[in-house]
Structure formats: C-alpha cells, structure tokens
Amino acid sequence: GVFATQPLQKQTAAAQTIAEAEYPEPVPYPNQEEYVKKNGAFDDEQYSKAYDAWWEDARAKRELAGNVQGMDGFIRKSAGQFLSSKKAQNTVYSPLNVYMALGMLAELTDGNSRQQILDLLGSEDVMSLREQIARLWDANYYDDGVVTSILAASLWLNEDVPFVQSTMDTLAASYRASSYRGKMGSASFDKCLQDWLNAQTGGLLKEQASGEKM
C-alpha cells in the first residue's frame, strides 16, 4: 500500500477505479481574521463557537489514540526487528503504516496466515481489527490548519489480475484504501501512480516518484 490522502479521478484512460475511499472533513482551526466584522470589531462569540468545535474534535482524537488495543504490543514486538541493523545506517520506522498495511494483508488471507497477523496486531478477529484500524486512522489524521498528518492508502493492480470486489470495497470502507487497475508497467499507468503520489505529498517526493536517481 502507498499511504497518502486524495483519491485519483474516478477513471482515466490508463487507470480505472475499483473502489474509492472517502475521508471525513476535519474541523478546521478558526482563523481569527475571518471573525473580524466590517466595523473592525472582533466577533468573539462566533470565534469561540468555532474554537470549541475544533477543540472538541482534537480532544476526541486524543481519546481515540488512547483506546486502541494492540498497538502498544505491536510496537514492542516489531520495533526491534525494524530498527536493529548490523549496518551502520539511519533507519526510519513508522509503526502506524506497517500496522495498517498488515491489517489490509489480513483481509486478503485466511486460516493460519490470517490468525498469525491478527495475533501480531493484537486483535481477536477481523471485525475487531477493522474497528482498531478505524480508530487509529481517525486518531492520527490531521489536516486542520494547525497539524498536518495525512493518511491514506492505495492498491494498484495489473489489468488482468482477478480480484473480489467486496474485498476491495471493505478495504476502501474500513481501511480507507482506494484501489485502481490498469496496464502495469506502461508509461501511462506509471504516470497515474506518480500523479497520485505527487497529489498526496504536495510534490515533496516528485523526484522519488518519478523514479529518477537523486
């Protein structure tokens, strides 16, 4: 999965949308300049209402973050595996990204393979996992004008790869992961993926997304 936030257009000549995730609209932090009346007076009442709405949303996110079972255990189990290296190099590890990616993998497996993933993620069953993922996503997604923490996922399938539509719909609904299909390896399909990455990151990874060497 590739993690970022805005969906590709419904369909292009090179990429067709299989399922598209929907995202909640964050409560914005109020801009004081927008609450200055024409006569120059400050509308404290309306500003306070807007601020209280933002604060309530931010408080709810913090409560969600503290009520996700399994995440702490997963971090303890996985951090050493990702961060311990015999090579002298800096390592970056995002437990949240890996947790969500493994959650999606659990949706695509069954039997013992699924159970091993569920045990690692600290979830009793796949329904509980979906609830955990939803809480994690909502607790960590910020785009309110104060904090920017953009989350999303996408899956890109070759045009001849079979898939189960209901599974893709579940990934879109529970994991907010959009999915697309097209001719893998074609310049036009690669361009769609590059455009998607650039849209999500505001062009910060444009050179990496293009595949060019730094």
PDB file of C-alpha atoms in Angstrom:
ATOM      1  CA  GLY A   1       0.000   0.000   0.000  1.00  0.00           C
ATOM      2  CA  VAL A   2       1.020   3.602  -0.588  1.00  0.00           C
ATOM      3  CA  PHE A   3      -0.043   5.937   2.176  1.00  0.00           C
ATOM      4  CA  ALA A   4      -1.309   9.421   1.369  1.00  0.00           C
ATOM      5  CA  THR A   5      -4.738  11.223   1.029  1.00  0.00           C
ATOM      6  CA  GLN A   6      -6.644  12.300  -2.015  1.00  0.00           C
ATOM      7  CA  PRO A   7      -8.132   9.840  -4.497  1.00  0.00           C
ATOM      8  CA  LEU A   8      -7.312   9.680  -8.177  1.00  0.00           C
ATOM      9  CA  GLN A   9     -10.054  10.766 -10.527  1.00  0.00           C
ATOM     10  CA  LYS A  10     -12.765   8.137 -10.924  1.00  0.00           C
ATOM     11  CA  GLN A  11     -11.348   6.829 -14.160  1.00  0.00           C
ATOM     12  CA  THR A  12      -8.729   7.789 -16.715  1.00  0.00           C
ATOM     13  CA  ALA A  13      -7.643   6.151 -19.930  1.00  0.00           C
ATOM     14  CA  ALA A  14      -4.791   4.482 -18.052  1.00  0.00           C
ATOM     15  CA  ALA A  15      -6.262   3.680 -14.625  1.00  0.00           C
ATOM     16  CA  GLN A  16      -9.730   2.554 -13.661  1.00  0.00           C
ATOM     17  CA  THR A  17     -11.036   2.962 -10.131  1.00  0.00           C
ATOM     18  CA  ILE A  18     -12.051  -0.295  -8.465  1.00  0.00           C
ATOM     19  CA  ALA A  19     -13.046   1.186  -5.111  1.00  0.00           C
ATOM     20  CA  GLU A  20     -12.566   4.668  -3.725  1.00  0.00           C
ATOM     21  CA  ALA A  21     -12.106   5.620  -0.097  1.00  0.00           C
ATOM     22  CA  GLU A  22     -13.991   8.514   1.482  1.00  0.00           C
ATOM     23  CA  TYR A  23     -12.443  10.755   4.121  1.00  0.00           C
ATOM     24  CA  PRO A  24     -14.046  12.785   6.904  1.00  0.00           C
ATOM     25  CA  GLU A  25     -13.812  16.544   6.752  1.00  0.00           C
ATOM     26  CA  PRO A  26     -11.574  17.768   9.590  1.00  0.00           C
ATOM     27  CA  VAL A  27     -12.852  20.531  11.832  1.00  0.00           C
ATOM     28  CA  PRO A  28     -10.611  23.497  10.956  1.00  0.00           C
ATOM     29  CA  TYR A  29      -8.817  25.652  13.462  1.00  0.00           C
ATOM     30  CA  PRO A  30     -10.527  29.065  13.253  1.00  0.00           C
ATOM     31  CA  ASN A  31      -8.657  31.862  11.561  1.00  0.00           C
ATOM     32  CA  GLN A  32      -9.071  34.973  13.701  1.00  0.00           C
ATOM     33  CA  GLU A  33      -9.007  37.265  10.649  1.00  0.00           C
ATOM     34  CA  GLU A  34     -12.235  35.665   9.424  1.00  0.00           C
ATOM     35  CA  TYR A  35     -14.057  36.790  12.578  1.00  0.00           C
ATOM     36  CA  VAL A  36     -13.387  40.498  12.255  1.00  0.00           C
ATOM     37  CA  LYS A  37     -16.593  42.353  11.469  1.00  0.00           C
ATOM     38  CA  LYS A  38     -16.900  45.055   8.825  1.00  0.00           C
ATOM     39  CA  ASN A  39     -16.782  47.715  11.537  1.00  0.00           C
ATOM     40  CA  GLY A  40     -13.468  46.312  12.783  1.00  0.00           C
ATOM     41  CA  ALA A  41     -14.893  44.667  15.902  1.00  0.00           C
ATOM     42  CA  PHE A  42     -13.970  41.079  16.700  1.00  0.00           C
ATOM     43  CA  ASP A  43     -16.829  38.556  16.791  1.00  0.00           C
ATOM     44  CA  ASP A  44     -15.762  36.765  19.933  1.00  0.00           C
ATOM     45  CA  GLU A  45     -18.961  34.733  20.231  1.00  0.00           C
ATOM     46  CA  GLN A  46     -18.722  33.116  16.794  1.00  0.00           C
ATOM     47  CA  TYR A  47     -14.984  32.633  17.129  1.00  0.00           C
ATOM     48  CA  SER A  48     -15.455  30.874  20.456  1.00  0.00           C
ATOM     49  CA  LYS A  49     -18.029  28.528  18.926  1.00  0.00           C
ATOM     50  CA  ALA A  50     -15.659  27.641  16.096  1.00  0.00           C
ATOM     51  CA  TYR A  51     -12.748  27.182  18.507  1.00  0.00           C
ATOM     52  CA  ASP A  52     -14.806  24.969  20.812  1.00  0.00           C
ATOM     53  CA  ALA A  53     -15.803  22.782  17.851  1.00  0.00           C
ATOM     54  CA  TRP A  54     -12.144  22.424  16.835  1.00  0.00           C
ATOM     55  CA  TRP A  55     -11.061  21.683  20.398  1.00  0.00           C
ATOM     56  CA  GLU A  56     -13.762  19.035  20.843  1.00  0.00           C
ATOM     57  CA  ASP A  57     -12.616  17.302  17.658  1.00  0.00           C
ATOM     58  CA  ALA A  58      -8.959  17.422  18.755  1.00  0.00           C
ATOM     59  CA  ARG A  59      -9.865  16.084  22.212  1.00  0.00           C
ATOM     60  CA  ALA A  60     -11.834  13.219  20.680  1.00  0.00           C
ATOM     61  CA  LYS A  61      -8.818  12.287  18.569  1.00  0.00           C
ATOM     62  CA  ARG A  62      -6.611  12.079  21.647  1.00  0.00           C
ATOM     63  CA  GLU A  63      -9.143   9.842  23.364  1.00  0.00           C
ATOM     64  CA  LEU A  64      -9.260   7.581  20.317  1.00  0.00           C
ATOM     65  CA  ALA A  65      -5.480   7.297  20.280  1.00  0.00           C
ATOM     66  CA  GLY A  66      -5.513   6.114  23.875  1.00  0.00           C
ATOM     67  CA  ASN A  67      -8.187   3.466  23.308  1.00  0.00           C
ATOM     68  CA  VAL A  68      -6.629   1.370  20.563  1.00  0.00           C
ATOM     69  CA  GLN A  69      -5.881  -2.098  21.822  1.00  0.00           C
ATOM     70  CA  GLY A  70      -2.931  -3.962  20.373  1.00  0.00           C
ATOM     71  CA  MET A  71      -0.881  -1.025  19.099  1.00  0.00           C
ATOM     72  CA  ASP A  72       1.495  -0.807  22.063  1.00  0.00           C
ATOM     73  CA  GLY A  73       2.156  -4.541  21.963  1.00  0.00           C
ATOM     74  CA  PHE A  74       2.744  -4.401  18.230  1.00  0.00           C
ATOM     75  CA  ILE A  75       5.291  -1.607  18.617  1.00  0.00           C
ATOM     76  CA  ARG A  76       7.181  -3.548  21.278  1.00  0.00           C
ATOM     77  CA  LYS A  77       7.248  -6.684  19.118  1.00  0.00           C
ATOM     78  CA  SER A  78       8.163  -5.002  15.856  1.00  0.00           C
ATOM     79  CA  ALA A  79      10.419  -2.044  16.654  1.00  0.00           C
ATOM     80  CA  GLY A  80      13.463  -4.184  17.353  1.00  0.00           C
ATOM     81  CA  GLN A  81      13.016  -6.084  14.106  1.00  0.00           C
ATOM     82  CA  PHE A  82      12.895  -2.911  12.029  1.00  0.00           C
ATOM     83  CA  LEU A  83      15.367  -0.733  13.902  1.00  0.00           C
ATOM     84  CA  SER A  84      18.103  -3.213  14.738  1.00  0.00           C
ATOM     85  CA  SER A  85      20.572  -3.404  11.897  1.00  0.00           C
ATOM     86  CA  LYS A  86      24.129  -4.626  11.623  1.00  0.00           C
ATOM     87  CA  LYS A  87      24.799  -1.988   9.021  1.00  0.00           C
ATOM     88  CA  ALA A  88      25.860   1.492  10.075  1.00  0.00           C
ATOM     89  CA  GLN A  89      22.900   3.444   8.753  1.00  0.00           C
ATOM     90  CA  ASN A  90      19.966   5.538   9.897  1.00  0.00           C
ATOM     91  CA  THR A  91      16.640   3.732   9.899  1.00  0.00           C
ATOM     92  CA  VAL A  92      13.133   5.179   9.825  1.00  0.00           C
ATOM     93  CA  TYR A  93      10.210   3.064  11.008  1.00  0.00           C
ATOM     94  CA  SER A  94       6.520   4.031  11.046  1.00  0.00           C
ATOM     95  CA  PRO A  95       4.616   1.509  13.203  1.00  0.00           C
ATOM     96  CA  LEU A  96       1.295   3.016  12.107  1.00  0.00           C
ATOM     97  CA  ASN A  97       1.962   2.479   8.391  1.00  0.00           C
ATOM     98  CA  VAL A  98       3.143  -1.096   8.927  1.00  0.00           C
ATOM     99  CA  TYR A  99       0.221  -1.848  11.237  1.00  0.00           C
ATOM    100  CA  MET A 100      -2.296  -0.673   8.650  1.00  0.00           C
ATOM    101  CA  ALA A 101      -0.540  -2.479   5.799  1.00  0.00           C
ATOM    102  CA  LEU A 102      -0.556  -5.731   7.769  1.00  0.00           C
ATOM    103  CA  GLY A 103      -4.204  -5.153   8.575  1.00  0.00           C
ATOM    104  CA  MET A 104      -5.007  -4.993   4.877  1.00  0.00           C
ATOM    105  CA  LEU A 105      -2.949  -8.125   4.316  1.00  0.00           C
ATOM    106  CA  ALA A 106      -5.082  -9.910   6.918  1.00  0.00           C
ATOM    107  CA  GLU A 107      -8.143  -9.081   4.823  1.00  0.00           C
ATOM    108  CA  LEU A 108      -6.531 -10.824   1.843  1.00  0.00           C
ATOM    109  CA  THR A 109      -5.605 -14.017   3.685  1.00  0.00           C
ATOM    110  CA  ASP A 110      -7.392 -16.695   5.680  1.00  0.00           C
ATOM    111  CA  GLY A 111      -6.764 -19.578   8.058  1.00  0.00           C
ATOM    112  CA  ASN A 112      -3.461 -19.751   9.907  1.00  0.00           C
ATOM    113  CA  SER A 113      -1.891 -16.901   7.906  1.00  0.00           C
ATOM    114  CA  ARG A 114      -4.646 -14.526   8.939  1.00  0.00           C
ATOM    115  CA  GLN A 115      -4.506 -15.683  12.547  1.00  0.00           C
ATOM    116  CA  GLN A 116      -0.760 -15.057  12.753  1.00  0.00           C
ATOM    117  CA  ILE A 117      -1.276 -11.495  11.538  1.00  0.00           C
ATOM    118  CA  LEU A 118      -4.172 -10.948  13.957  1.00  0.00           C
ATOM    119  CA  ASP A 119      -2.035 -12.214  16.845  1.00  0.00           C
ATOM    120  CA  LEU A 120       0.777  -9.841  15.891  1.00  0.00           C
ATOM    121  CA  LEU A 121      -1.619  -6.901  15.653  1.00  0.00           C
ATOM    122  CA  GLY A 122      -3.265  -7.766  18.982  1.00  0.00           C
ATOM    123  CA  SER A 123      -6.733  -8.324  17.525  1.00  0.00           C
ATOM    124  CA  GLU A 124      -9.153 -11.129  18.317  1.00  0.00           C
ATOM    125  CA  ASP A 125     -10.751 -11.320  14.875  1.00  0.00           C
ATOM    126  CA  VAL A 126     -11.003  -9.420  11.617  1.00  0.00           C
ATOM    127  CA  MET A 127     -14.044  -7.411  12.725  1.00  0.00           C
ATOM    128  CA  SER A 128     -12.154  -6.207  15.815  1.00  0.00           C
ATOM    129  CA  LEU A 129      -9.199  -5.382  13.592  1.00  0.00           C
ATOM    130  CA  ARG A 130     -11.361  -3.179  11.379  1.00  0.00           C
ATOM    131  CA  GLU A 131     -12.544  -1.287  14.439  1.00  0.00           C
ATOM    132  CA  GLN A 132      -8.962  -0.841  15.632  1.00  0.00           C
ATOM    133  CA  ILE A 133      -7.828   0.403  12.219  1.00  0.00           C
ATOM    134  CA  ALA A 134     -10.710   2.872  12.055  1.00  0.00           C
ATOM    135  CA  ARG A 135      -9.833   4.298  15.490  1.00  0.00           C
ATOM    136  CA  LEU A 136      -6.154   4.540  14.583  1.00  0.00           C
ATOM    137  CA  TRP A 137      -6.929   6.294  11.319  1.00  0.00           C
ATOM    138  CA  ASP A 138      -9.292   8.808  12.908  1.00  0.00           C
ATOM    139  CA  ALA A 139      -6.928   9.434  15.814  1.00  0.00           C
ATOM    140  CA  ASN A 140      -3.932  10.182  13.590  1.00  0.00           C
ATOM    141  CA  TYR A 141      -5.439  12.017  10.619  1.00  0.00           C
ATOM    142  CA  TYR A 142      -4.959  15.776  10.981  1.00  0.00           C
ATOM    143  CA  ASP A 143      -5.454  18.476   8.375  1.00  0.00           C
ATOM    144  CA  ASP A 144      -6.984  21.249  10.460  1.00  0.00           C
ATOM    145  CA  GLY A 145      -4.639  24.136   9.744  1.00  0.00           C
ATOM    146  CA  VAL A 146      -2.591  23.506  12.892  1.00  0.00           C
ATOM    147  CA  VAL A 147      -1.321  19.959  12.434  1.00  0.00           C
ATOM    148  CA  THR A 148      -0.886  18.128   9.135  1.00  0.00           C
ATOM    149  CA  SER A 149      -0.760  14.353   9.384  1.00  0.00           C
ATOM    150  CA  ILE A 150      -2.086  12.916   6.142  1.00  0.00           C
ATOM    151  CA  LEU A 151      -3.032   9.245   5.956  1.00  0.00           C
ATOM    152  CA  ALA A 152      -4.418   7.131   3.135  1.00  0.00           C
ATOM    153  CA  ALA A 153      -3.655   4.008   1.161  1.00  0.00           C
ATOM    154  CA  SER A 154      -3.891   2.828  -2.415  1.00  0.00           C
ATOM    155  CA  LEU A 155      -3.589  -0.505  -4.184  1.00  0.00           C
ATOM    156  CA  TRP A 156      -2.598  -0.728  -7.857  1.00  0.00           C
ATOM    157  CA  LEU A 157      -3.483  -3.892  -9.780  1.00  0.00           C
ATOM    158  CA  ASN A 158      -2.496  -5.124 -13.203  1.00  0.00           C
ATOM    159  CA  GLU A 159      -5.431  -5.145 -15.600  1.00  0.00           C
ATOM    160  CA  ASP A 160      -5.519  -8.958 -15.863  1.00  0.00           C
ATOM    161  CA  VAL A 161      -5.296  -9.685 -12.116  1.00  0.00           C
ATOM    162  CA  PRO A 162      -8.575 -11.080 -10.742  1.00  0.00           C
ATOM    163  CA  PHE A 163      -9.986  -9.505  -7.582  1.00  0.00           C
ATOM    164  CA  VAL A 164     -13.026  -9.770  -5.323  1.00  0.00           C
ATOM    165  CA  GLN A 165     -14.999  -6.534  -5.455  1.00  0.00           C
ATOM    166  CA  SER A 166     -16.409  -6.978  -1.947  1.00  0.00           C
ATOM    167  CA  THR A 167     -12.871  -7.218  -0.551  1.00  0.00           C
ATOM    168  CA  MET A 168     -11.813  -4.035  -2.316  1.00  0.00           C
ATOM    169  CA  ASP A 169     -14.956  -2.338  -1.003  1.00  0.00           C
ATOM    170  CA  THR A 170     -14.038  -3.448   2.529  1.00  0.00           C
ATOM    171  CA  LEU A 171     -10.519  -2.048   2.147  1.00  0.00           C
ATOM    172  CA  ALA A 172     -11.981   1.252   0.962  1.00  0.00           C
ATOM    173  CA  ALA A 173     -14.571   1.436   3.747  1.00  0.00           C
ATOM    174  CA  SER A 174     -12.605   0.106   6.739  1.00  0.00           C
ATOM    175  CA  TYR A 175      -9.019   0.991   5.787  1.00  0.00           C
ATOM    176  CA  ARG A 176      -9.728   3.989   3.539  1.00  0.00           C
ATOM    177  CA  ALA A 177      -7.633   2.366   0.835  1.00  0.00           C
ATOM    178  CA  SER A 178      -8.551   3.218  -2.751  1.00  0.00           C
ATOM    179  CA  SER A 179      -7.777   0.690  -5.473  1.00  0.00           C
ATOM    180  CA  TYR A 180      -7.046   1.092  -9.181  1.00  0.00           C
ATOM    181  CA  ARG A 181      -6.239  -1.170 -12.113  1.00  0.00           C
ATOM    182  CA  GLY A 182      -4.506  -0.749 -15.447  1.00  0.00           C
ATOM    183  CA  LYS A 183      -1.665  -1.992 -17.615  1.00  0.00           C
ATOM    184  CA  MET A 184       1.144  -2.439 -15.096  1.00  0.00           C
ATOM    185  CA  GLY A 185       4.486  -1.167 -16.367  1.00  0.00           C
ATOM    186  CA  SER A 186       3.010   1.054 -19.066  1.00  0.00           C
ATOM    187  CA  ALA A 187       4.139   4.660 -19.142  1.00  0.00           C
ATOM    188  CA  SER A 188       0.553   5.916 -18.818  1.00  0.00           C
ATOM    189  CA  PHE A 189      -0.191   3.735 -15.785  1.00  0.00           C
ATOM    190  CA  ASP A 190       3.081   4.717 -14.142  1.00  0.00           C
ATOM    191  CA  LYS A 191       2.160   8.353 -14.751  1.00  0.00           C
ATOM    192  CA  CYS A 192      -1.170   7.873 -12.956  1.00  0.00           C
ATOM    193  CA  LEU A 193       0.612   6.450  -9.913  1.00  0.00           C
ATOM    194  CA  GLN A 194       3.200   9.242  -9.974  1.00  0.00           C
ATOM    195  CA  ASP A 195       0.478  11.882 -10.216  1.00  0.00           C
ATOM    196  CA  TRP A 196      -1.353  10.273  -7.308  1.00  0.00           C
ATOM    197  CA  LEU A 197       1.770  10.284  -5.139  1.00  0.00           C
ATOM    198  CA  ASN A 198       2.551  13.886  -6.013  1.00  0.00           C
ATOM    199  CA  ALA A 199      -1.003  14.973  -5.222  1.00  0.00           C
ATOM    200  CA  GLN A 200      -0.862  13.342  -1.796  1.00  0.00           C
ATOM    201  CA  THR A 201       2.517  14.787  -0.829  1.00  0.00           C
ATOM    202  CA  GLY A 202       2.170  18.220  -2.384  1.00  0.00           C
ATOM    203  CA  GLY A 203       5.028  17.385  -4.738  1.00  0.00           C
ATOM    204  CA  LEU A 204       7.523  16.821  -1.908  1.00  0.00           C
ATOM    205  CA  LEU A 205       8.530  13.434  -3.347  1.00  0.00           C
ATOM    206  CA  LYS A 206       8.292  14.387  -7.009  1.00  0.00           C
ATOM    207  CA  GLU A 207      11.811  13.259  -7.844  1.00  0.00           C
ATOM    208  CA  GLN A 208      11.429   9.956  -5.968  1.00  0.00           C
ATOM    209  CA  ALA A 209       8.009   9.336  -7.523  1.00  0.00           C
ATOM    210  CA  SER A 210       9.444   9.833 -10.980  1.00  0.00           C
ATOM    211  CA  GLY A 211      11.917   7.016 -10.419  1.00  0.00           C
ATOM    212  CA  GLU A 212      14.862   9.265 -11.236  1.00  0.00           C
ATOM    213  CA  LYS A 213      18.088   8.925  -9.305  1.00  0.00           C
ATOM    214  CA  MET A 214      18.879  11.725  -6.887  1.00  0.00           C
TER     215      MET A 214
END
